C-alpha cells in the first residue's frame, strides 16, 4: 500500500468528519424542528376581546328588564291585588336621548339614559328608597287616567310616558311635559315625585364621584 493512498484516505475521512460536524452545529443553531403533522401541538389561539355593548344596547336591555319585572321577584312587597301597581316606570324624551326611571314596590329604583349612564340598585340607599316608595304611594290615584297597553314605545322630545305594572297587565298614559305643571293632577304629582327620585339618585352618584 503506497503512502499516497494512505494520505488520500486520511484526507477523505477528515473531510467527511468535518462535514458531519458542521451539519450538526447548524441543526443545533436552528433549534428543534416543529411538528406540522396531525400529531403536532396546536398553537395557542389568542381570543379576540369582546367589544363592550354600545350605550343604546345596554339601555334597551335594562329597560326591557324593568318592564319584565314580575311581582314575585319583589318578595312580599310584590304581593299586591290584581289591579294594584307593583312597579312604575316614567320615561321622558329629552333632546337626543330618553330618560327611563323605574321604581318598585320594595323601594328599589333604576335610572337609565338611552345615550349611556344611569344607576341601578338605588334601593340600597335610604334616601332613594324613601323617595321611590313615596312615588309608589301616588300611583293608585293616577291609575284611572291610564289605559291598558301591550306596547312601550319610546317618547319623543317633550313627551312623558307613564307605565304602571300590575299583575293584570301594564297601564299606560302618554302626555307632554307642559301639561304636567299642575301637581294637583295625579299625573303631575307623579311627574314631580319622579323628579325627586331622579334628584336623589343624582345626589348619590355625585357623592360617589366626589
PDB file of C-alpha atoms in Angstrom, residues 8-210:
ATOM      1  CA  UNK A   8      -5.717  10.345   0.404  1.00  0.00           C
ATOM      2  CA  UNK A   9      -7.740   8.048   2.657  1.00  0.00           C
ATOM      3  CA  UNK A  10      -6.934  10.140   5.730  1.00  0.00           C
ATOM      4  CA  UNK A  11      -7.937  13.323   3.876  1.00  0.00           C
ATOM      5  CA  UNK A  12     -11.299  11.822   2.782  1.00  0.00           C
ATOM      6  CA  UNK A  13     -12.076  10.674   6.336  1.00  0.00           C
ATOM      7  CA  UNK A  14     -11.181  14.112   7.703  1.00  0.00           C
ATOM      8  CA  UNK A  15     -13.436  15.839   5.150  1.00  0.00           C
ATOM      9  CA  UNK A  16     -16.358  13.525   5.980  1.00  0.00           C
ATOM     10  CA  UNK A  17     -15.891  14.157   9.708  1.00  0.00           C
ATOM     11  CA  UNK A  18     -15.734  17.905   9.132  1.00  0.00           C
ATOM     12  CA  UNK A  19     -18.944  17.775   7.032  1.00  0.00           C
ATOM     13  CA  UNK A  20     -20.924  15.952   9.723  1.00  0.00           C
ATOM     14  CA  UNK A  21     -19.574  18.246  12.447  1.00  0.00           C
ATOM     15  CA  UNK A  22     -20.625  21.381  10.530  1.00  0.00           C
ATOM     16  CA  UNK A  23     -24.063  19.879   9.780  1.00  0.00           C
ATOM     17  CA  UNK A  24     -24.636  19.019  13.468  1.00  0.00           C
ATOM     18  CA  UNK A  25     -23.756  22.534  14.608  1.00  0.00           C
ATOM     19  CA  UNK A  26     -26.116  24.015  12.017  1.00  0.00           C
ATOM     20  CA  UNK A  27     -29.038  21.903  13.278  1.00  0.00           C
ATOM     21  CA  UNK A  28     -28.313  22.887  16.873  1.00  0.00           C
ATOM     22  CA  UNK A  29     -28.351  26.547  15.883  1.00  0.00           C
ATOM     23  CA  UNK A  30     -31.703  26.174  14.089  1.00  0.00           C
ATOM     24  CA  UNK A  31     -33.350  24.601  17.136  1.00  0.00           C
ATOM     25  CA  UNK A  32     -35.772  21.669  17.250  1.00  0.00           C
ATOM     26  CA  UNK A  33     -37.900  21.076  14.188  1.00  0.00           C
ATOM     27  CA  UNK A  34     -41.545  21.936  14.778  1.00  0.00           C
ATOM     28  CA  UNK A  35     -44.068  19.246  14.010  1.00  0.00           C
ATOM     29  CA  UNK A  36     -46.577  20.083  11.333  1.00  0.00           C
ATOM     30  CA  UNK A  37     -48.423  16.811  11.054  1.00  0.00           C
ATOM     31  CA  UNK A  38     -51.719  15.687  12.613  1.00  0.00           C
ATOM     32  CA  UNK A  39     -49.992  14.968  15.925  1.00  0.00           C
ATOM     33  CA  UNK A  40     -48.364  18.357  16.169  1.00  0.00           C
ATOM     34  CA  UNK A  41     -49.487  20.542  19.095  1.00  0.00           C
ATOM     35  CA  UNK A  42     -51.825  23.380  18.158  1.00  0.00           C
ATOM     36  CA  UNK A  43     -50.501  26.891  18.565  1.00  0.00           C
ATOM     37  CA  UNK A  44     -52.162  28.943  21.286  1.00  0.00           C
ATOM     38  CA  UNK A  45     -55.149  30.821  19.890  1.00  0.00           C
ATOM     39  CA  UNK A  46     -55.497  34.379  21.092  1.00  0.00           C
ATOM     40  CA  UNK A  47     -59.171  35.037  21.757  1.00  0.00           C
ATOM     41  CA  UNK A  48     -60.408  38.357  20.448  1.00  0.00           C
ATOM     42  CA  UNK A  49     -61.504  40.775  23.128  1.00  0.00           C
ATOM     43  CA  UNK A  50     -65.282  41.075  23.148  1.00  0.00           C
ATOM     44  CA  UNK A  51     -66.199  44.691  22.481  1.00  0.00           C
ATOM     45  CA  UNK A  52     -68.408  46.424  25.014  1.00  0.00           C
ATOM     46  CA  UNK A  53     -72.035  46.831  24.020  1.00  0.00           C
ATOM     47  CA  UNK A  54     -72.935  50.325  22.795  1.00  0.00           C
ATOM     48  CA  UNK A  55     -74.973  52.510  25.193  1.00  0.00           C
ATOM     49  CA  UNK A  56     -78.172  52.001  23.192  1.00  0.00           C
ATOM     50  CA  UNK A  57     -77.963  48.227  23.613  1.00  0.00           C
ATOM     51  CA  UNK A  58     -77.211  48.440  27.337  1.00  0.00           C
ATOM     52  CA  UNK A  59     -80.132  50.840  27.775  1.00  0.00           C
ATOM     53  CA  UNK A  60     -82.518  48.642  25.787  1.00  0.00           C
ATOM     54  CA  UNK A  61     -81.615  45.603  27.901  1.00  0.00           C
ATOM     55  CA  UNK A  62     -82.068  47.441  31.207  1.00  0.00           C
ATOM     56  CA  UNK A  63     -85.360  48.936  30.040  1.00  0.00           C
ATOM     57  CA  UNK A  64     -86.621  45.547  28.875  1.00  0.00           C
ATOM     58  CA  UNK A  65     -85.677  44.018  32.206  1.00  0.00           C
ATOM     59  CA  UNK A  66     -87.602  46.725  34.067  1.00  0.00           C
ATOM     60  CA  UNK A  67     -90.775  46.107  32.044  1.00  0.00           C
ATOM     61  CA  UNK A  68     -90.428  42.345  32.530  1.00  0.00           C
ATOM     62  CA  UNK A  69     -90.162  42.595  36.324  1.00  0.00           C
ATOM     63  CA  UNK A  70     -92.599  40.215  37.988  1.00  0.00           C
ATOM     64  CA  UNK A  71     -94.337  40.848  41.322  1.00  0.00           C
ATOM     65  CA  UNK A  72     -92.848  37.599  42.631  1.00  0.00           C
ATOM     66  CA  UNK A  73     -89.322  38.968  42.165  1.00  0.00           C
ATOM     67  CA  UNK A  74     -90.102  41.710  44.702  1.00  0.00           C
ATOM     68  CA  UNK A  75     -90.889  39.308  47.510  1.00  0.00           C
ATOM     69  CA  UNK A  76     -93.552  40.361  49.997  1.00  0.00           C
ATOM     70  CA  UNK A  77     -93.650  43.889  48.536  1.00  0.00           C
ATOM     71  CA  UNK A  78     -94.894  42.408  45.266  1.00  0.00           C
ATOM     72  CA  UNK A  79     -97.885  40.740  46.928  1.00  0.00           C
ATOM     73  CA  UNK A  80    -100.467  43.175  45.571  1.00  0.00           C
ATOM     74  CA  UNK A  81    -104.006  42.886  44.224  1.00  0.00           C
ATOM     75  CA  UNK A  82    -104.649  42.289  40.533  1.00  0.00           C
ATOM     76  CA  UNK A  83    -105.368  45.955  39.851  1.00  0.00           C
ATOM     77  CA  UNK A  84    -102.613  47.406  42.056  1.00  0.00           C
ATOM     78  CA  UNK A  85     -99.207  48.518  40.822  1.00  0.00           C
ATOM     79  CA  UNK A  86     -96.054  46.774  41.990  1.00  0.00           C
ATOM     80  CA  UNK A  87     -93.807  48.840  39.707  1.00  0.00           C
ATOM     81  CA  UNK A  88     -93.920  52.205  37.989  1.00  0.00           C
ATOM     82  CA  UNK A  89     -91.888  53.400  35.014  1.00  0.00           C
ATOM     83  CA  UNK A  90     -91.672  57.026  33.912  1.00  0.00           C
ATOM     84  CA  UNK A  91     -89.980  57.916  30.632  1.00  0.00           C
ATOM     85  CA  UNK A  92     -89.111  61.362  29.308  1.00  0.00           C
ATOM     86  CA  UNK A  93     -87.896  62.389  25.877  1.00  0.00           C
ATOM     87  CA  UNK A  94     -85.053  64.870  26.368  1.00  0.00           C
ATOM     88  CA  UNK A  95     -83.286  66.381  23.333  1.00  0.00           C
ATOM     89  CA  UNK A  96     -81.369  63.489  21.747  1.00  0.00           C
ATOM     90  CA  UNK A  97     -81.922  60.918  24.497  1.00  0.00           C
ATOM     91  CA  UNK A  98     -84.571  59.249  26.657  1.00  0.00           C
ATOM     92  CA  UNK A  99     -84.590  59.043  30.441  1.00  0.00           C
ATOM     93  CA  UNK A 100     -86.192  55.976  31.998  1.00  0.00           C
ATOM     94  CA  UNK A 101     -86.948  55.889  35.719  1.00  0.00           C
ATOM     95  CA  UNK A 102     -88.132  52.583  37.163  1.00  0.00           C
ATOM     96  CA  UNK A 103     -89.441  52.388  40.736  1.00  0.00           C
ATOM     97  CA  UNK A 104     -90.624  49.275  42.528  1.00  0.00           C
ATOM     98  CA  UNK A 105     -92.842  48.461  45.497  1.00  0.00           C
ATOM     99  CA  UNK A 106     -89.871  47.288  47.563  1.00  0.00           C
ATOM    100  CA  UNK A 107     -88.232  50.720  47.285  1.00  0.00           C
ATOM    101  CA  UNK A 108     -85.700  49.781  44.640  1.00  0.00           C
ATOM    102  CA  UNK A 109     -85.161  52.133  41.710  1.00  0.00           C
ATOM    103  CA  UNK A 110     -83.192  52.351  38.486  1.00  0.00           C
ATOM    104  CA  UNK A 111     -82.314  55.305  36.272  1.00  0.00           C
ATOM    105  CA  UNK A 112     -81.266  54.682  32.665  1.00  0.00           C
ATOM    106  CA  UNK A 113     -80.289  57.020  29.825  1.00  0.00           C
ATOM    107  CA  UNK A 114     -80.522  55.923  26.210  1.00  0.00           C
ATOM    108  CA  UNK A 115     -77.298  57.809  25.480  1.00  0.00           C
ATOM    109  CA  UNK A 116     -75.498  55.958  28.272  1.00  0.00           C
ATOM    110  CA  UNK A 117     -75.121  56.188  32.014  1.00  0.00           C
ATOM    111  CA  UNK A 118     -77.543  55.953  34.882  1.00  0.00           C
ATOM    112  CA  UNK A 119     -77.801  53.925  38.047  1.00  0.00           C
ATOM    113  CA  UNK A 120     -79.033  50.515  39.182  1.00  0.00           C
ATOM    114  CA  UNK A 121     -79.909  49.281  42.647  1.00  0.00           C
ATOM    115  CA  UNK A 122     -80.999  52.641  44.008  1.00  0.00           C
ATOM    116  CA  UNK A 123     -82.950  50.924  46.763  1.00  0.00           C
ATOM    117  CA  UNK A 124     -79.694  50.238  48.577  1.00  0.00           C
ATOM    118  CA  UNK A 125     -79.625  53.930  49.547  1.00  0.00           C
ATOM    119  CA  UNK A 126     -82.117  55.103  52.158  1.00  0.00           C
ATOM    120  CA  UNK A 127     -82.834  58.485  50.541  1.00  0.00           C
ATOM    121  CA  UNK A 128     -83.602  56.866  47.186  1.00  0.00           C
ATOM    122  CA  UNK A 129     -85.659  54.084  48.747  1.00  0.00           C
ATOM    123  CA  UNK A 130     -87.736  56.639  50.651  1.00  0.00           C
ATOM    124  CA  UNK A 131     -88.340  58.735  47.515  1.00  0.00           C
ATOM    125  CA  UNK A 132     -89.237  55.665  45.439  1.00  0.00           C
ATOM    126  CA  UNK A 133     -91.790  54.468  47.991  1.00  0.00           C
ATOM    127  CA  UNK A 134     -93.284  57.961  48.158  1.00  0.00           C
ATOM    128  CA  UNK A 135     -93.756  57.844  44.392  1.00  0.00           C
ATOM    129  CA  UNK A 136     -95.344  54.385  44.517  1.00  0.00           C
ATOM    130  CA  UNK A 137     -97.829  55.716  47.094  1.00  0.00           C
ATOM    131  CA  UNK A 138     -99.077  58.228  44.490  1.00  0.00           C
ATOM    132  CA  UNK A 139     -99.640  55.681  41.719  1.00  0.00           C
ATOM    133  CA  UNK A 140    -103.143  54.486  42.783  1.00  0.00           C
ATOM    134  CA  UNK A 141    -104.645  57.954  42.246  1.00  0.00           C
ATOM    135  CA  UNK A 142    -103.250  58.079  38.696  1.00  0.00           C
ATOM    136  CA  UNK A 143    -104.444  54.643  37.575  1.00  0.00           C
ATOM    137  CA  UNK A 144    -107.910  55.896  36.431  1.00  0.00           C
ATOM    138  CA  UNK A 145    -106.112  58.146  33.909  1.00  0.00           C
ATOM    139  CA  UNK A 146    -104.175  55.231  32.453  1.00  0.00           C
ATOM    140  CA  UNK A 147    -105.232  52.609  29.926  1.00  0.00           C
ATOM    141  CA  UNK A 148    -104.148  49.002  29.258  1.00  0.00           C
ATOM    142  CA  UNK A 149    -101.206  48.744  26.883  1.00  0.00           C
ATOM    143  CA  UNK A 150     -99.043  45.993  25.419  1.00  0.00           C
ATOM    144  CA  UNK A 151     -96.525  48.263  23.658  1.00  0.00           C
ATOM    145  CA  UNK A 152     -93.924  50.537  25.177  1.00  0.00           C
ATOM    146  CA  UNK A 153     -92.690  52.955  22.505  1.00  0.00           C
ATOM    147  CA  UNK A 154     -90.036  55.499  23.390  1.00  0.00           C
ATOM    148  CA  UNK A 155     -91.245  59.074  23.937  1.00  0.00           C
ATOM    149  CA  UNK A 156     -90.231  61.865  21.597  1.00  0.00           C
ATOM    150  CA  UNK A 157     -88.543  65.009  22.988  1.00  0.00           C
ATOM    151  CA  UNK A 158     -91.011  66.835  25.223  1.00  0.00           C
ATOM    152  CA  UNK A 159     -93.179  63.769  25.783  1.00  0.00           C
ATOM    153  CA  UNK A 160     -93.606  61.931  29.083  1.00  0.00           C
ATOM    154  CA  UNK A 161     -94.906  58.361  29.274  1.00  0.00           C
ATOM    155  CA  UNK A 162     -96.138  56.703  32.475  1.00  0.00           C
ATOM    156  CA  UNK A 163     -96.380  52.920  32.877  1.00  0.00           C
ATOM    157  CA  UNK A 164     -97.871  51.135  35.888  1.00  0.00           C
ATOM    158  CA  UNK A 165     -97.127  47.421  36.110  1.00  0.00           C
ATOM    159  CA  UNK A 166     -99.917  45.389  37.719  1.00  0.00           C
ATOM    160  CA  UNK A 167    -100.469  41.608  37.957  1.00  0.00           C
ATOM    161  CA  UNK A 168    -103.261  42.048  35.418  1.00  0.00           C
ATOM    162  CA  UNK A 169    -101.072  43.909  32.928  1.00  0.00           C
ATOM    163  CA  UNK A 170     -99.461  47.247  32.135  1.00  0.00           C
ATOM    164  CA  UNK A 171    -101.393  50.517  32.262  1.00  0.00           C
ATOM    165  CA  UNK A 172    -100.040  53.489  30.312  1.00  0.00           C
ATOM    166  CA  UNK A 173    -100.591  57.224  29.992  1.00  0.00           C
ATOM    167  CA  UNK A 174     -98.887  59.388  27.365  1.00  0.00           C
ATOM    168  CA  UNK A 175     -98.721  63.151  27.666  1.00  0.00           C
ATOM    169  CA  UNK A 176     -96.397  66.120  27.181  1.00  0.00           C
ATOM    170  CA  UNK A 177     -94.269  67.828  29.767  1.00  0.00           C
ATOM    171  CA  UNK A 178     -96.144  71.143  29.623  1.00  0.00           C
ATOM    172  CA  UNK A 179     -99.370  69.504  30.793  1.00  0.00           C
ATOM    173  CA  UNK A 180     -97.758  68.221  33.993  1.00  0.00           C
ATOM    174  CA  UNK A 181     -97.170  71.549  35.748  1.00  0.00           C
ATOM    175  CA  UNK A 182    -100.238  71.102  37.967  1.00  0.00           C
ATOM    176  CA  UNK A 183     -99.287  68.988  40.972  1.00  0.00           C
ATOM    177  CA  UNK A 184    -102.975  68.665  41.860  1.00  0.00           C
ATOM    178  CA  UNK A 185    -103.296  66.449  38.807  1.00  0.00           C
ATOM    179  CA  UNK A 186    -102.366  62.831  39.701  1.00  0.00           C
ATOM    180  CA  UNK A 187    -100.070  62.558  36.680  1.00  0.00           C
ATOM    181  CA  UNK A 188     -98.474  65.901  37.518  1.00  0.00           C
ATOM    182  CA  UNK A 189     -97.902  64.739  41.086  1.00  0.00           C
ATOM    183  CA  UNK A 190     -96.280  61.560  39.779  1.00  0.00           C
ATOM    184  CA  UNK A 191     -94.063  63.571  37.455  1.00  0.00           C
ATOM    185  CA  UNK A 192     -92.700  65.788  40.219  1.00  0.00           C
ATOM    186  CA  UNK A 193     -92.329  62.829  42.561  1.00  0.00           C
ATOM    187  CA  UNK A 194     -90.349  61.073  39.852  1.00  0.00           C
ATOM    188  CA  UNK A 195     -88.144  64.138  39.507  1.00  0.00           C
ATOM    189  CA  UNK A 196     -87.415  63.892  43.226  1.00  0.00           C
ATOM    190  CA  UNK A 197     -86.324  60.271  42.852  1.00  0.00           C
ATOM    191  CA  UNK A 198     -84.039  61.280  39.976  1.00  0.00           C
ATOM    192  CA  UNK A 199     -82.594  64.103  42.091  1.00  0.00           C
ATOM    193  CA  UNK A 200     -81.837  61.701  44.949  1.00  0.00           C
ATOM    194  CA  UNK A 201     -80.144  59.262  42.582  1.00  0.00           C
ATOM    195  CA  UNK A 202     -78.017  62.002  41.050  1.00  0.00           C
ATOM    196  CA  UNK A 203     -77.031  63.101  44.534  1.00  0.00           C
ATOM    197  CA  UNK A 204     -75.780  59.608  45.335  1.00  0.00           C
ATOM    198  CA  UNK A 205     -73.876  59.497  42.043  1.00  0.00           C
ATOM    199  CA  UNK A 206     -72.275  62.861  42.791  1.00  0.00           C
ATOM    200  CA  UNK A 207     -71.200  61.658  46.238  1.00  0.00           C
ATOM    201  CA  UNK A 208     -69.609  58.549  44.732  1.00  0.00           C
ATOM    202  CA  UNK A 209     -67.812  60.617  42.095  1.00  0.00           C
ATOM    203  CA  UNK A 210     -66.521  63.012  44.762  1.00  0.00           C
TER     204      UNK A 210
END
